XYZ file of C-alpha atoms in Angstrom:
248
model
C 3.948 -20.588 71.373
C 4.600 -24.150 72.231
C 4.425 -26.317 69.166
C 2.582 -29.646 69.543
C 2.465 -31.337 66.049
C 3.990 -30.513 62.760
C 4.756 -32.597 59.747
C 7.596 -30.885 57.680
C 8.211 -31.786 53.831
C 10.038 -30.550 50.703
C 6.209 -29.407 49.589
C 5.915 -25.491 50.092
C 2.973 -25.165 48.417
C 0.360 -24.957 51.933
C 0.881 -24.868 55.699
C -2.183 -26.017 57.200
C -1.835 -24.166 61.049
C -4.180 -24.331 63.998
C -4.212 -23.806 67.645
C -6.303 -24.250 71.129
C -6.065 -23.359 74.538
C -6.100 -25.653 77.914
C -9.968 -24.352 77.582
C -9.998 -26.479 74.115
C -7.650 -29.542 75.222
C -10.249 -32.208 74.436
C -11.597 -30.726 71.113
C -8.245 -29.586 70.676
C -6.583 -33.291 70.400
C -9.481 -34.652 68.142
C -8.414 -31.336 65.987
C -5.094 -32.727 65.528
C -5.782 -35.825 64.656
C -8.471 -34.334 61.862
C -5.769 -32.368 60.535
C -2.905 -35.294 60.415
C -4.899 -36.959 58.172
C -6.014 -34.115 55.554
C -2.296 -33.106 55.490
C -0.886 -36.101 55.021
C -3.462 -37.839 52.396
C -2.314 -33.849 50.015
C 1.486 -33.808 51.628
C 0.766 -30.769 52.867
C 2.844 -29.294 56.237
C 1.059 -28.564 59.169
C 1.418 -27.677 62.691
C -0.756 -26.987 65.920
C -0.133 -24.828 68.634
C -0.859 -24.971 72.309
C -1.353 -21.629 73.349
C 0.047 -20.415 75.978
C 1.435 -17.237 77.639
C -0.434 -15.187 75.370
C -1.378 -12.742 77.807
C -1.854 -9.566 75.910
C -5.210 -10.372 73.614
C -8.018 -13.336 73.615
C -7.252 -16.783 72.616
C -9.044 -15.625 69.484
C -6.173 -13.796 68.182
C -4.079 -16.053 68.239
C -4.198 -16.533 64.650
C -3.480 -12.795 63.767
C -0.327 -13.253 65.427
C 1.482 -16.370 64.334
C 0.125 -15.875 60.422
C 2.285 -12.613 60.390
C 5.375 -13.872 61.768
C 4.673 -17.329 59.188
C 4.193 -15.095 56.607
C 7.703 -13.109 57.307
C 10.345 -16.000 58.289
C 8.515 -18.882 55.920
C 8.416 -19.334 52.021
C 5.107 -21.130 51.605
C 2.840 -20.311 49.010
C -0.285 -20.491 50.884
C -1.528 -20.803 54.626
C -4.401 -22.085 55.546
C -5.674 -21.602 59.434
C -7.798 -23.744 60.819
C -9.845 -23.236 64.133
C -9.900 -25.973 66.540
C -13.370 -26.399 66.526
C -13.637 -27.512 62.776
C -12.560 -30.429 60.847
C -12.986 -32.150 57.549
C -15.052 -34.270 56.424
C -13.703 -35.504 52.714
C -10.070 -34.995 51.907
C -11.158 -33.074 48.797
C -7.765 -30.686 47.656
C -8.517 -26.989 49.024
C -5.691 -25.454 46.537
C -7.610 -26.802 43.355
C -10.894 -24.964 44.903
C -9.897 -21.255 44.686
C -9.372 -18.687 42.831
C -5.692 -17.883 42.539
C -5.216 -14.524 41.160
C -7.567 -13.259 45.670
C -5.273 -13.298 48.289
C -7.453 -14.539 50.710
C -10.179 -17.344 50.658
C -13.039 -17.940 52.909
C -16.687 -18.248 53.643
C -18.897 -15.367 54.188
C -22.116 -16.614 55.717
C -26.001 -15.261 56.172
C -26.090 -13.854 59.916
C -28.434 -12.045 62.006
C -28.749 -8.615 61.608
C -28.658 -6.506 64.996
C -31.115 -4.024 63.062
C -34.581 -4.453 63.885
C -37.864 -4.800 62.171
C -40.857 -2.795 62.707
C -42.524 -6.018 62.337
C -41.378 -8.442 64.867
C -41.475 -11.931 62.135
C -39.285 -9.954 59.487
C -35.497 -10.531 60.729
C -33.031 -8.985 58.627
C -29.107 -10.338 57.959
C -25.580 -9.170 56.427
C -23.603 -11.234 54.655
C -20.571 -11.555 57.176
C -17.194 -13.635 57.167
C -15.953 -16.375 59.218
C -12.342 -16.521 59.751
C -12.489 -20.322 61.395
C -11.349 -21.833 57.968
C -9.830 -19.177 56.401
C -6.678 -19.164 53.530
C -4.336 -16.708 52.809
C -1.134 -16.199 50.572
C 2.119 -15.646 51.474
C 2.981 -11.758 49.468
C 3.422 -8.607 51.479
C -0.395 -7.875 50.884
C -1.674 -10.841 53.420
C 1.312 -8.967 55.458
C -0.585 -5.392 55.512
C -3.947 -6.895 55.782
C -3.859 -8.718 58.892
C -1.043 -6.231 60.351
C -4.374 -3.848 59.538
C -6.500 -6.578 62.061
C -4.357 -7.118 64.304
C -3.960 -2.995 64.856
C -7.253 -2.609 65.617
C -6.898 -2.662 69.038
C -10.402 -1.217 70.013
C -11.660 -4.727 69.447
C -9.774 -6.319 71.076
C -12.052 -7.601 73.430
C -15.234 -7.154 70.937
C -17.605 -9.825 70.316
C -16.317 -11.228 66.800
C -12.442 -10.312 68.517
C -10.739 -10.047 64.980
C -13.551 -10.421 63.002
C -15.115 -7.403 64.390
C -11.776 -5.764 63.075
C -11.979 -7.194 60.029
C -15.763 -6.081 59.613
C -14.881 -3.018 60.483
C -12.131 -2.655 57.388
C -15.283 -4.052 54.953
C -17.692 -2.021 56.353
C -19.684 -4.270 57.706
C -20.872 -1.166 60.906
C -24.276 -2.209 61.330
C -22.665 -5.132 63.623
C -20.067 -4.343 65.736
C -20.738 -0.259 66.126
C -23.441 2.356 66.531
C -23.333 2.916 63.048
C -26.046 1.590 61.542
C -25.117 1.799 57.785
C -22.909 -0.175 55.646
C -20.572 0.517 53.186
C -18.944 -2.445 51.098
C -15.430 -1.961 50.697
C -14.817 -2.763 47.402
C -11.019 -2.317 47.413
C -10.506 -5.123 49.909
C -13.481 -7.009 48.433
C -11.895 -7.480 45.368
C -8.960 -9.718 46.709
C -10.937 -11.377 48.893
C -12.201 -14.713 47.027
C -16.269 -16.267 49.100
C -15.604 -19.853 49.233
C -18.823 -21.835 49.089
C -20.528 -22.968 52.350
C -19.323 -26.360 52.015
C -15.806 -25.291 53.648
C -16.669 -23.341 56.484
C -20.440 -25.148 57.309
C -21.573 -24.694 60.654
C -24.732 -26.482 62.284
C -27.632 -25.398 64.512
C -25.479 -24.538 67.188
C -28.946 -25.195 69.390
C -28.370 -28.566 67.847
C -28.371 -30.619 71.400
C -30.047 -27.757 73.854
C -33.928 -27.903 71.073
C -33.999 -23.744 70.827
C -34.319 -22.980 66.994
C -31.766 -20.803 65.798
C -32.698 -18.389 63.157
C -29.512 -18.877 61.106
C -30.268 -22.499 59.017
C -28.018 -20.921 56.382
C -24.692 -22.056 58.276
C -24.968 -25.222 56.983
C -24.874 -26.754 54.316
C -25.325 -31.425 53.172
C -21.933 -32.895 52.452
C -19.541 -30.649 53.986
C -15.413 -30.387 53.407
C -15.632 -28.685 56.364
C -17.721 -28.619 60.048
C -17.255 -25.893 61.845
C -18.890 -26.374 65.043
C -18.747 -22.485 66.006
C -20.747 -20.951 68.664
C -21.653 -24.103 70.183
C -21.226 -25.072 73.780
C -17.460 -27.377 74.977
C -20.030 -30.208 76.082
C -21.753 -30.465 73.129
C -18.884 -29.946 71.078
C -17.800 -32.995 72.140
C -21.321 -35.085 72.044
C -21.906 -33.754 68.398
C -18.404 -34.901 67.801
C -18.689 -38.752 69.370
C -22.436 -39.039 67.733
C -21.477 -37.825 64.022
C -17.607 -39.268 63.879
C -18.400 -41.522 60.822
C -19.063 -38.075 59.328
C -15.436 -36.663 59.579
C -11.949 -38.050 58.170
């Protein structure tokens, strides 16, 4: 892994992690500057990787591998992963907004389900985690949690990659395989805090394409983090230019 940007301090409370490959270099460089501002404001450590020679799996899996390594080898209390297409909009401190009795913290979105209804104008929705922005405690539970995600090899090339593995662990079966019945994993959920939507707010991915998207609940006003998930790369850049004053 090639380290692009790293800032070290005596503060071991939190390390912010991100990474991108050559396909996302344009947007990744903008993300670097955004992370740097947020990290320096709070005196957090940060590290941004350029993903090279990671050929064993799609790049989305990189976050799992690097976090396993960091949990094993460093003494930071928490790690915050942020995708290279997600950006801080203000300086609200994530560490002051979590339940520290939990081990993992992430936003769950209401998304359109694959399950069909008899009536075409009625849609089913499910509540699913988004790993584009998540905070995790440095502890044995977290290591085992990430290791279990990594070991679910059947999902390596699935639609949601590492999130599909997490879906299976949480019992969200209807979106990743032929099993239609979902079964909530209460034991696992007892260690995960669902963050408010403002920490991973996703605009309409068809914003520039004049196409409706039923996943309206993915966005919230006055967000702390805007995540351009699902949007085509050229439209991500266009969005950042159009709304540049929204980001720090």
